[in-house]
CSV table of C-alpha atoms and ligand atoms in Angstrom, one decimal:
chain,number,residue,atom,x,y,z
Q,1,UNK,CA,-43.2,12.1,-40.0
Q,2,UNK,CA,-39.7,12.1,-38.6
Q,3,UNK,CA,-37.8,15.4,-38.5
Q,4,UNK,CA,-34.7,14.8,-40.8
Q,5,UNK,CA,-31.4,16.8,-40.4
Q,6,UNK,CA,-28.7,17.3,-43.1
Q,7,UNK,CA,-25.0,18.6,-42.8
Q,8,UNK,CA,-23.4,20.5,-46.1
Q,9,UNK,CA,-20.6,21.8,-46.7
Q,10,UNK,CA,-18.6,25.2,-47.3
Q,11,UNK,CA,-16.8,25.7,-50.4
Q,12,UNK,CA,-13.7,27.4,-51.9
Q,13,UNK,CA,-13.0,28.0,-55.4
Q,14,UNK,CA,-9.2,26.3,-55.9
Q,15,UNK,CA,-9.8,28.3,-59.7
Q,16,UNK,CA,-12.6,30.9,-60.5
Q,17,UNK,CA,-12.1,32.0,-64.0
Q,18,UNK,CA,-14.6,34.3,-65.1
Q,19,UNK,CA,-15.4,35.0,-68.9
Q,20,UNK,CA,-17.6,38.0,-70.1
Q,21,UNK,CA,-20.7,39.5,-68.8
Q,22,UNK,CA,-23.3,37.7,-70.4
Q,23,UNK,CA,-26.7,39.5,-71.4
Q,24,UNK,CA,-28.5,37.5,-68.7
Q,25,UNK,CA,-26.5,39.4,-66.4
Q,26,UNK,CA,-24.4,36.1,-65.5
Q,27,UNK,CA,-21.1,35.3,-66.1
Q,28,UNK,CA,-19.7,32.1,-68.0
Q,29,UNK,CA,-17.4,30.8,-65.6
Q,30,UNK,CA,-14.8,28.0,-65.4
Q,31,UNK,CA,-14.4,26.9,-61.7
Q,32,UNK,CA,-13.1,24.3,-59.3
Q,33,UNK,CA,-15.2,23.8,-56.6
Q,34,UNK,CA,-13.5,22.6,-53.3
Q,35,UNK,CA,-16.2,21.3,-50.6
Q,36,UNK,CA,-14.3,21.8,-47.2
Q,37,UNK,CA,-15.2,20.6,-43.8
Q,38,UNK,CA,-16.7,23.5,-42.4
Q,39,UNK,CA,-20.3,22.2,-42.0
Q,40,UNK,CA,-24.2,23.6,-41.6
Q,41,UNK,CA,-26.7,21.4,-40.3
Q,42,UNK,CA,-30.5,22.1,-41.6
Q,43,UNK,CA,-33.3,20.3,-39.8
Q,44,UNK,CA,-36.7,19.9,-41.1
Q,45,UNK,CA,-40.0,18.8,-39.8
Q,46,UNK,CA,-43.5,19.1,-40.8
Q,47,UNK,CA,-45.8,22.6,-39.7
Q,48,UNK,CA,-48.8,23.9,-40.7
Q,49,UNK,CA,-47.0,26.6,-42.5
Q,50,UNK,CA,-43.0,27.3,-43.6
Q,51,UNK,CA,-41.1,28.5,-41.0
Q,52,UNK,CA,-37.4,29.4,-40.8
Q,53,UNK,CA,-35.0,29.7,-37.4
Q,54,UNK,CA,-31.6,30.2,-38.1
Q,55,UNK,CA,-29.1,30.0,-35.0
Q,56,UNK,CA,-25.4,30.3,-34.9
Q,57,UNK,CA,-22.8,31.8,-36.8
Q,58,UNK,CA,-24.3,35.4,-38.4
Q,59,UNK,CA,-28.0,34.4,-37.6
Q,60,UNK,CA,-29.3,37.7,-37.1
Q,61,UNK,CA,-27.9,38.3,-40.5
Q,62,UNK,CA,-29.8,35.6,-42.7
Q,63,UNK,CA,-33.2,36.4,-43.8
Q,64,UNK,CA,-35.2,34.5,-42.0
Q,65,UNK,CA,-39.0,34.6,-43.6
Q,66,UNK,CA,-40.2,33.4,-47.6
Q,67,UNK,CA,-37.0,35.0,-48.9
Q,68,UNK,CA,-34.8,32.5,-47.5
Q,69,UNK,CA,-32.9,30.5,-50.0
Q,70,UNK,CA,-33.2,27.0,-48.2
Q,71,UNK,CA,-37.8,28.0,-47.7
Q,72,UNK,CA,-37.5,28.8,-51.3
Q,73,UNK,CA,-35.7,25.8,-52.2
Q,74,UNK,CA,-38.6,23.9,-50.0
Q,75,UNK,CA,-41.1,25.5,-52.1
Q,76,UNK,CA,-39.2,24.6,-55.4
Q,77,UNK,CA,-38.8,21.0,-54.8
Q,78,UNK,CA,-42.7,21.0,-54.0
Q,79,UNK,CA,-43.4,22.8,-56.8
Q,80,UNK,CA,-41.2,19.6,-59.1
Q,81,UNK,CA,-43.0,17.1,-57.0
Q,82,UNK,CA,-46.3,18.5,-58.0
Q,83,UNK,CA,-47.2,18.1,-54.2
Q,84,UNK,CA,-50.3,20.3,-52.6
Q,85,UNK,CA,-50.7,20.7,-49.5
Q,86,UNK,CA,-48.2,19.0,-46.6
Q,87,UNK,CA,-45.4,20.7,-47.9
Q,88,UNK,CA,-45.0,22.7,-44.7
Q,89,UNK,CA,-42.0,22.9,-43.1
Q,90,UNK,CA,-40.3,24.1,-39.9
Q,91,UNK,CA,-36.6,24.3,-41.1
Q,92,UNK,CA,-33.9,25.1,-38.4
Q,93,UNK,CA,-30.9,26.1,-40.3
Q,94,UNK,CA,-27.6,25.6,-37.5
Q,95,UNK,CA,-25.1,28.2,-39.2
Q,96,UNK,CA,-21.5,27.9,-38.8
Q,97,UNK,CA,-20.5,29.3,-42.1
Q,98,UNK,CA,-20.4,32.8,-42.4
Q,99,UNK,CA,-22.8,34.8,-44.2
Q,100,UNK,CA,-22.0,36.9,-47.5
Q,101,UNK,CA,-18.2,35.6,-47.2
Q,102,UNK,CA,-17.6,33.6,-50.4
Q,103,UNK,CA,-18.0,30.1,-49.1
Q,104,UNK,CA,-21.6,29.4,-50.4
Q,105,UNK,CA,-23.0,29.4,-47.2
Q,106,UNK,CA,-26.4,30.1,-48.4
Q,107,UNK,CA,-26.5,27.8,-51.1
Q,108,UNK,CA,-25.3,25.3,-48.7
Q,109,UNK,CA,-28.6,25.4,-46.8
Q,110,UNK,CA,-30.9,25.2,-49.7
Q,111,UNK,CA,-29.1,22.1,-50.7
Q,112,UNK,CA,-29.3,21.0,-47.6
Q,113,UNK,CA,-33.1,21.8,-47.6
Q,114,UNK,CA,-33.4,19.6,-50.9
Q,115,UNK,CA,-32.0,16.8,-49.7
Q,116,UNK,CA,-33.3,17.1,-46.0
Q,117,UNK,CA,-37.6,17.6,-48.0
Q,118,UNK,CA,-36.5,14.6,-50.1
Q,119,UNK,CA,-36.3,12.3,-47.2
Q,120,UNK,CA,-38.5,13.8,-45.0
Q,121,UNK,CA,-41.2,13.3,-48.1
Q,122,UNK,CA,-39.8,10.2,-49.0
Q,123,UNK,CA,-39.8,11.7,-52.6
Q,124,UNK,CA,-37.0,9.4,-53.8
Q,125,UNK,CA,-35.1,11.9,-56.4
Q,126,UNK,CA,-32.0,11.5,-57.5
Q,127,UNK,CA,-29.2,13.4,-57.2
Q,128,UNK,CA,-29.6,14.5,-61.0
Q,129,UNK,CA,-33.2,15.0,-60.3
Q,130,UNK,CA,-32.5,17.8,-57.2
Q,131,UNK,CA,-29.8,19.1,-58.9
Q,132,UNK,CA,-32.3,20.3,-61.9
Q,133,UNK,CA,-34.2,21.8,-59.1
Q,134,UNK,CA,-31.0,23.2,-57.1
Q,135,UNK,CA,-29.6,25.1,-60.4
Q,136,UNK,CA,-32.8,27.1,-60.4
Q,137,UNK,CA,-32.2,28.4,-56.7
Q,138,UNK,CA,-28.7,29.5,-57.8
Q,139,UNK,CA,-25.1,28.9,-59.5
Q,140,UNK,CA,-23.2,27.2,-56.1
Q,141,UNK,CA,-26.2,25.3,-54.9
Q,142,UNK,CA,-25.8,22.1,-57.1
Q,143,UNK,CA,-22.3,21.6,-56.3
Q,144,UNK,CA,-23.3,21.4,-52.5
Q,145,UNK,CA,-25.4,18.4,-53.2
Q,146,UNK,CA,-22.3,17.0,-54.6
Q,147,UNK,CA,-19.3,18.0,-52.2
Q,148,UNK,CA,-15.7,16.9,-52.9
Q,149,UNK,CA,-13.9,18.3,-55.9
Q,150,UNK,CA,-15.9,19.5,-59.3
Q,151,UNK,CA,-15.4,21.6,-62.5
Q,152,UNK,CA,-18.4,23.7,-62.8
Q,153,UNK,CA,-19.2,25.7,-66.2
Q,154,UNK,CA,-21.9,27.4,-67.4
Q,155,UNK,CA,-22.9,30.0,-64.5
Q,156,UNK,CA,-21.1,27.4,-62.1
Q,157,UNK,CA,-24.1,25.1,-62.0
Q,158,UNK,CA,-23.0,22.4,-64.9
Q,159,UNK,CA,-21.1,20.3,-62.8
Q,160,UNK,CA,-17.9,17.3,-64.1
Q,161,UNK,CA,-16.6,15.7,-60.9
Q,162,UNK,CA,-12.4,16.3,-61.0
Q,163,UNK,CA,-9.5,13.7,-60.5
Q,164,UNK,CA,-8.2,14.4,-57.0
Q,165,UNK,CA,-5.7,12.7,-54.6
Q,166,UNK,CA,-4.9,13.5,-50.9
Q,167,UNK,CA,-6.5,15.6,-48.1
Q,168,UNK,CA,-5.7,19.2,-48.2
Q,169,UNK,CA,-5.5,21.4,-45.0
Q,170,UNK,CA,-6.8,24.8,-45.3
Q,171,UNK,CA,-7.1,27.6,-43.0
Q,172,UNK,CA,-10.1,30.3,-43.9
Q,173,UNK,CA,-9.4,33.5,-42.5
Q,174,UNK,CA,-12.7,35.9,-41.9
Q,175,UNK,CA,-13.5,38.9,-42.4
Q,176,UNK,CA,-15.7,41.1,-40.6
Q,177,UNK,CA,-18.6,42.6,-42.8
Q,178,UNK,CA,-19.5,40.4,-46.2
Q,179,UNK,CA,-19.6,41.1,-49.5
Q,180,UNK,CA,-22.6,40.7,-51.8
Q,181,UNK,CA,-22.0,38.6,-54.9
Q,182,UNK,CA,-23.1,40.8,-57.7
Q,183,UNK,CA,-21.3,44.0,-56.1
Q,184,UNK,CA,-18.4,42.0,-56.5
Q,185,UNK,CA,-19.0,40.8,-60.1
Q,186,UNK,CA,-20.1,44.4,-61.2
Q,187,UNK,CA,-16.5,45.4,-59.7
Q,188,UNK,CA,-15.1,43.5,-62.1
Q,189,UNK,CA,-17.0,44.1,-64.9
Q,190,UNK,CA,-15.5,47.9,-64.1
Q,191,UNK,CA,-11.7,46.8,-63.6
Q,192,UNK,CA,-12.0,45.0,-66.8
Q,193,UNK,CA,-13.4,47.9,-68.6
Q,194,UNK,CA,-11.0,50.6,-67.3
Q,195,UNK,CA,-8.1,48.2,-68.3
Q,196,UNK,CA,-9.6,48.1,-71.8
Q,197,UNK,CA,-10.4,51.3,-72.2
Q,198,UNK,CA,-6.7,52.8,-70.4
Q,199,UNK,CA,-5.1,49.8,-73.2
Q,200,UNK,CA,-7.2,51.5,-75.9
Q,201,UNK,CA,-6.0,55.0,-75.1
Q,202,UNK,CA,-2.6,53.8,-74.3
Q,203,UNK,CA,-2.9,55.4,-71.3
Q,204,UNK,CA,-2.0,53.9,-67.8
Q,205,UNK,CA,-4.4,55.3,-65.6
Q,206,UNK,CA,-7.9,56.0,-67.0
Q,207,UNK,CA,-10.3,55.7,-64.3
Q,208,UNK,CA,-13.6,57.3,-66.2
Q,209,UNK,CA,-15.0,53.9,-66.9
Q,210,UNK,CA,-14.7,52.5,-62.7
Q,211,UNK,CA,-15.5,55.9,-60.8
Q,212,UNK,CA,-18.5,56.9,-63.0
Q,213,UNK,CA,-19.9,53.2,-63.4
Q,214,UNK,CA,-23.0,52.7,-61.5
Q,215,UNK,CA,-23.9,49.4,-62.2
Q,216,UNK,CA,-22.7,45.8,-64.1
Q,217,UNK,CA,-20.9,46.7,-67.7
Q,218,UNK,CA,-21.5,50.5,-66.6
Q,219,UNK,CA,-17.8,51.3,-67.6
Q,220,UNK,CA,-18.0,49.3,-71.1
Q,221,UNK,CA,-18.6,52.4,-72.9
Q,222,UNK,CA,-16.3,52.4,-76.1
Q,223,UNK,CA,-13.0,54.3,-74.9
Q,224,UNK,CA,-12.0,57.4,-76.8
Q,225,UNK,CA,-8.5,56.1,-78.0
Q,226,UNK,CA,-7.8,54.4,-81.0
Q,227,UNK,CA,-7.7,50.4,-82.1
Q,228,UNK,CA,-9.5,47.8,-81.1
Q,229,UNK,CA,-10.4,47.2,-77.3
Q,230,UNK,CA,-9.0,43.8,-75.8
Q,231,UNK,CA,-11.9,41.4,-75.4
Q,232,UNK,CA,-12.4,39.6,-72.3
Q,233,UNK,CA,-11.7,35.7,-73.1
Q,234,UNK,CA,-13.6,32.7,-72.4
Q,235,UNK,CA,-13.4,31.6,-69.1
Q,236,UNK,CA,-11.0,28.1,-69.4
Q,237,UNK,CA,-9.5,25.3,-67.2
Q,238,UNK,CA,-6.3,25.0,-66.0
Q,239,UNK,CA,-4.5,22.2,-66.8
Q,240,UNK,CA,-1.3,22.5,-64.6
Q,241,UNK,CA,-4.2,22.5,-61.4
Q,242,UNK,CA,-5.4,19.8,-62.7
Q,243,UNK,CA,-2.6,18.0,-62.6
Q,244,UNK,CA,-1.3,19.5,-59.3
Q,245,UNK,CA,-4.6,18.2,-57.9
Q,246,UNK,CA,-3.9,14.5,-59.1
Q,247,UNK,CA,-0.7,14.4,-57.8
Q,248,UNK,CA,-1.9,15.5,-54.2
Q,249,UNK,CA,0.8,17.4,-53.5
Q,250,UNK,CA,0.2,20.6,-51.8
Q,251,UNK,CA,3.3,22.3,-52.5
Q,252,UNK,CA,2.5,21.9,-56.8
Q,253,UNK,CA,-1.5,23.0,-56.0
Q,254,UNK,CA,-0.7,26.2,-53.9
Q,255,UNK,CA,0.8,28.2,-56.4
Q,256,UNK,CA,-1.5,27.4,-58.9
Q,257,UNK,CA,-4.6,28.7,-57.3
Q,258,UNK,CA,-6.4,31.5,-59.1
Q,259,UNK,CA,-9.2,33.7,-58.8
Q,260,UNK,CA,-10.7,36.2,-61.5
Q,261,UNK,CA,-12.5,38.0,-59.0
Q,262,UNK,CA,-9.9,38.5,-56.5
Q,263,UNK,CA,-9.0,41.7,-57.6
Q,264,UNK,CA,-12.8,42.9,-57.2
Q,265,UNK,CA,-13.0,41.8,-54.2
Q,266,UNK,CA,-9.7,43.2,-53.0
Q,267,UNK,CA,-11.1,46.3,-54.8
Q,268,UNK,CA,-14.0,46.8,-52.5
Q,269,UNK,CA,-12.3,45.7,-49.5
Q,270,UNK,CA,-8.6,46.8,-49.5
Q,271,UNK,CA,-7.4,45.2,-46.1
Q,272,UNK,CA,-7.8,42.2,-47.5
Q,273,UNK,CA,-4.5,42.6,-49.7
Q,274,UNK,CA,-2.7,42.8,-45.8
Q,275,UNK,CA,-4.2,39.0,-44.8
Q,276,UNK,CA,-3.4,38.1,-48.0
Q,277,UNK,CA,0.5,38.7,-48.0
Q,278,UNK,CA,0.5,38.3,-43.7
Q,279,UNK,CA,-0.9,34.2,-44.9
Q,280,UNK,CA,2.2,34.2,-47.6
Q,281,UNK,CA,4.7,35.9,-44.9
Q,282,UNK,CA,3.4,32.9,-42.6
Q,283,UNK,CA,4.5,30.2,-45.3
Q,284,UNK,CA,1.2,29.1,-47.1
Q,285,UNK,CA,1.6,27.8,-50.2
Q,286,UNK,CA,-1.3,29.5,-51.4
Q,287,UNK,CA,-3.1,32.4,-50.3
Q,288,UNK,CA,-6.5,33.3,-52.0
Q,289,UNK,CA,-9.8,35.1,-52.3
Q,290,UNK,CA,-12.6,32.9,-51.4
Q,291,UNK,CA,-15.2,33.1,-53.8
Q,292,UNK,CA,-16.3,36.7,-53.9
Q,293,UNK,CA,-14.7,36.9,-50.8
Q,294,UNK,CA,-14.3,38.8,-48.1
Q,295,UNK,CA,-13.2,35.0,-46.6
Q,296,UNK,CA,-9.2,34.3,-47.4
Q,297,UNK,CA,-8.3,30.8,-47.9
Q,298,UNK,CA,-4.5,29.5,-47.2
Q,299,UNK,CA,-3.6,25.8,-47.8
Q,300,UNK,CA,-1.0,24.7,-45.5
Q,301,UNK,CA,1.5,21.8,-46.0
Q,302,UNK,CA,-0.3,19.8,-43.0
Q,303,UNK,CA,-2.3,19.8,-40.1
Q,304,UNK,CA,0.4,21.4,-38.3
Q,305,UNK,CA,1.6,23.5,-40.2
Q,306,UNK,CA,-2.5,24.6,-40.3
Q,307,UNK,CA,-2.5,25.4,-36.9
Q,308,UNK,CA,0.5,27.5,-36.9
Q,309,UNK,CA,-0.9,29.7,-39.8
Q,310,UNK,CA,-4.2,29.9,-38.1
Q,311,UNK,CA,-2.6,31.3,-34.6
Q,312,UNK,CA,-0.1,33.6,-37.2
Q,313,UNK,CA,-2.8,34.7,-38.8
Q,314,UNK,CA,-4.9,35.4,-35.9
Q,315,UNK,CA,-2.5,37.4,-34.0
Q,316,UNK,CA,-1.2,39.2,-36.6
Q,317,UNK,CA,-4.7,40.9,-36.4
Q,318,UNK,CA,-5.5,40.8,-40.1
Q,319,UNK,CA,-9.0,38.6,-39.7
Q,320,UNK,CA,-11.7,38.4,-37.2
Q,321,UNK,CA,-10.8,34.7,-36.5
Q,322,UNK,CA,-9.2,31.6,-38.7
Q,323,UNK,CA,-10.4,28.2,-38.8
Q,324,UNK,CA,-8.9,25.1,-39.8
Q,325,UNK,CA,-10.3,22.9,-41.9
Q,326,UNK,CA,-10.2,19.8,-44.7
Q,327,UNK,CA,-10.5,19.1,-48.2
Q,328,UNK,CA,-12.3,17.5,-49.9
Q,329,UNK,CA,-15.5,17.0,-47.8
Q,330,UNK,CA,-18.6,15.5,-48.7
Q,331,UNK,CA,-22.0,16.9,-49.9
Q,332,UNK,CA,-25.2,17.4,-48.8
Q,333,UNK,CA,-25.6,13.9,-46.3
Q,334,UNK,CA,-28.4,13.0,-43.7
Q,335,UNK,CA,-26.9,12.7,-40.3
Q,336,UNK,CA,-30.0,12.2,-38.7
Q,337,UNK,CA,-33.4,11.2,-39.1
Q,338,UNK,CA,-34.7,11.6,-35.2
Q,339,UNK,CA,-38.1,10.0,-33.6
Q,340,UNK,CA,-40.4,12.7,-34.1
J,1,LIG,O1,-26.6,32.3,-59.0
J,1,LIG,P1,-26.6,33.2,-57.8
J,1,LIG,O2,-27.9,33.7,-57.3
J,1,LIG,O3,-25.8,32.6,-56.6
J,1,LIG,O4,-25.8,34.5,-58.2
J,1,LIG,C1,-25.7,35.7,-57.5
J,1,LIG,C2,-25.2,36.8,-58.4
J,1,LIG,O5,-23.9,36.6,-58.7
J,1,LIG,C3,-25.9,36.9,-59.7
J,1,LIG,O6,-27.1,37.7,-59.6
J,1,LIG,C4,-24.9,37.6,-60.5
J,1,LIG,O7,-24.8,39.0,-60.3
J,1,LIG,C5,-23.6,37.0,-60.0
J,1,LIG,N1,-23.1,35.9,-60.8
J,1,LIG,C6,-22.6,36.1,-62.1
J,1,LIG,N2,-22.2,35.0,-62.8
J,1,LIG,C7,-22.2,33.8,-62.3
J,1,LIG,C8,-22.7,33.5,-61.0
J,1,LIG,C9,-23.2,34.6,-60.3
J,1,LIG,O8,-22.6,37.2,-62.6
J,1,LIG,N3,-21.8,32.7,-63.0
């Protein structure tokens, strides 16, 4: 069998509106994914037994034996495919996303995994068929299959695609050190119940519910003052992005960008707020938590005006380095399928 290689894409969230904890654990979310041209390649072959190397950007930070999310996703799709035996793979997993930073990174490679075993097995699934199998690995991985511009709901994994015109140039600043998904959700979870609880007590500053929290929905314990606590609403769409996004202007999408967990994320990591208003000082139109973060994502007005906000950004000290890149990008694609 011929080794087969895949490329996949980093994401941004252009909106991440997060609704209540659910009791699953999981949040209901309304997001717009936004596939950008900052790309992994995964190449598999076949072994005797399931093998991971991962090379590049943050290797030596990615778990590289059975708990790594593209071996698992191996393991999954053979597990749909009912297929015993020669479902070994050496995967090779060429990282230039960063790890733990908000782009999906991660759930890149175990789409890229899917798609690279589906070839490589000549399995013939669909792109429904691996998504069914890609939700199960984890909320951002079906979207990676799909690239460009989507809504997602449910936990992220319920994918529409999204009326979009133009190419939008972005520059993602990084940060050193990552942050870990549910620490960030949990950190919200605590924001949102101090406010409640400071807007029962018609206090300003309770902090009880954040410093004494330990864990998701820690600080939700009914506040002392009087009247009812504010509920956290649904999670729900933007309209005006919408819009922004189908007249492919990036003037009307930058200011429209929003992120519920931006300030957990700014929260754990409080430097962050300095490449945040250092991007706006610089002239993006939009300057955002990726994701969970720690990655910042600034759209610029062009390619040029890209690479002056990359250089700004860079000198003004306030990331470990800036990258340019484009939106929207494709999905999980074979590049290559090599003589073996
Ligand atoms: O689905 P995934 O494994 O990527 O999620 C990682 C973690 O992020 C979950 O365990 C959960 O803590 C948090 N999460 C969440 N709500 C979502 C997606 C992720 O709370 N919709």
């Amino acid at each position: 069998m011929t080794p087969v290689t895949v490329r996949v894409p980093a994401k941004v969230n252009l909106q991440l509106s997060v609704g209540p904890r659910r009791d699953d654990g999981y949040h209901d979310l309304v997001t717009v994914f936004h596939a950008v041209s900052l790309f992994d390649e995964v190449t598999v072959r076949p072994a005797e037994r399931t093998t991971v190397r991962v090379t590049g950007q943050d290797a030596a930070a990615v778990p590289a034996g059975r708990a790594n999310l593209a071996a698992r996703a191996v393991r999954a799709l053979a597990t749909s495919l009912r297929r015993r035996g020669k479902s070994s793979v050496h995967i090779e997993i060429r990282k230039r996303i960063p790890v733990a930073a908000g782009l999906a990174g991660g759930s890149a490679d175990a789409a890229a995994a899917l798609v690279a075993c589906n070839e490589l097995w000549g399995a013939g699934l669909t792109q429904p068929q691996l998504s069914e199998v890609a939700a199960g690995l984890g909320s951002d991985v079906p979207f990676a299959l799909v690239g460009g511009t989507a809504i997602g709901q449910g936990r992220g994994e319920l994918l529409t695609a999204a009326l979009v015109t133009g190419t939008y140039h972005w520059v993602l600043a990084f940060s050193s050190g990552g942050l870990a998904t549910p620490d960030v959700y949990a950190a919200c979870d605590r924001l949102r119940a101090s406010r409640a609880g400071a807007s029962r007590a018609g206090a300003v500053d309770v902090t009880g519910g954040a410093a004494a929290g330990t864990g998701p929905g820690a600080g939700a314990r009914p506040g002392t003052g009087t009247g009812p606590a504010p509920v956290t609403p649904g999670p729900s769409l933007s309209t005006d992005l919408m819009a922004a996004l189908r007249s492919g202007d990036p003037a009307e999408v930058g200011p429209l960008l929003s992120n519920d967990l931006q300030a957990a994320a700014v929260s754990l990591r409080p430097d962050l707020r300095r490449a945040l208003a250092e991007g706006s000082e610089l002239g993006a139109l939009g300057a955002i938590v990726s994701g969970s973060g720690p990655t910042c994502a600034f759209l610029a007005a062009d390619a040029r005006h890209a690479r002056e906000l990359a250089v700004g950004l860079t000198s003004a000290g306030v990331c470990r380095g800036a990258v340019r890149v484009q939106g929207p990008a494709g999905g999980a694609a074979v590049i290559a399928a090599e003589p073996g």
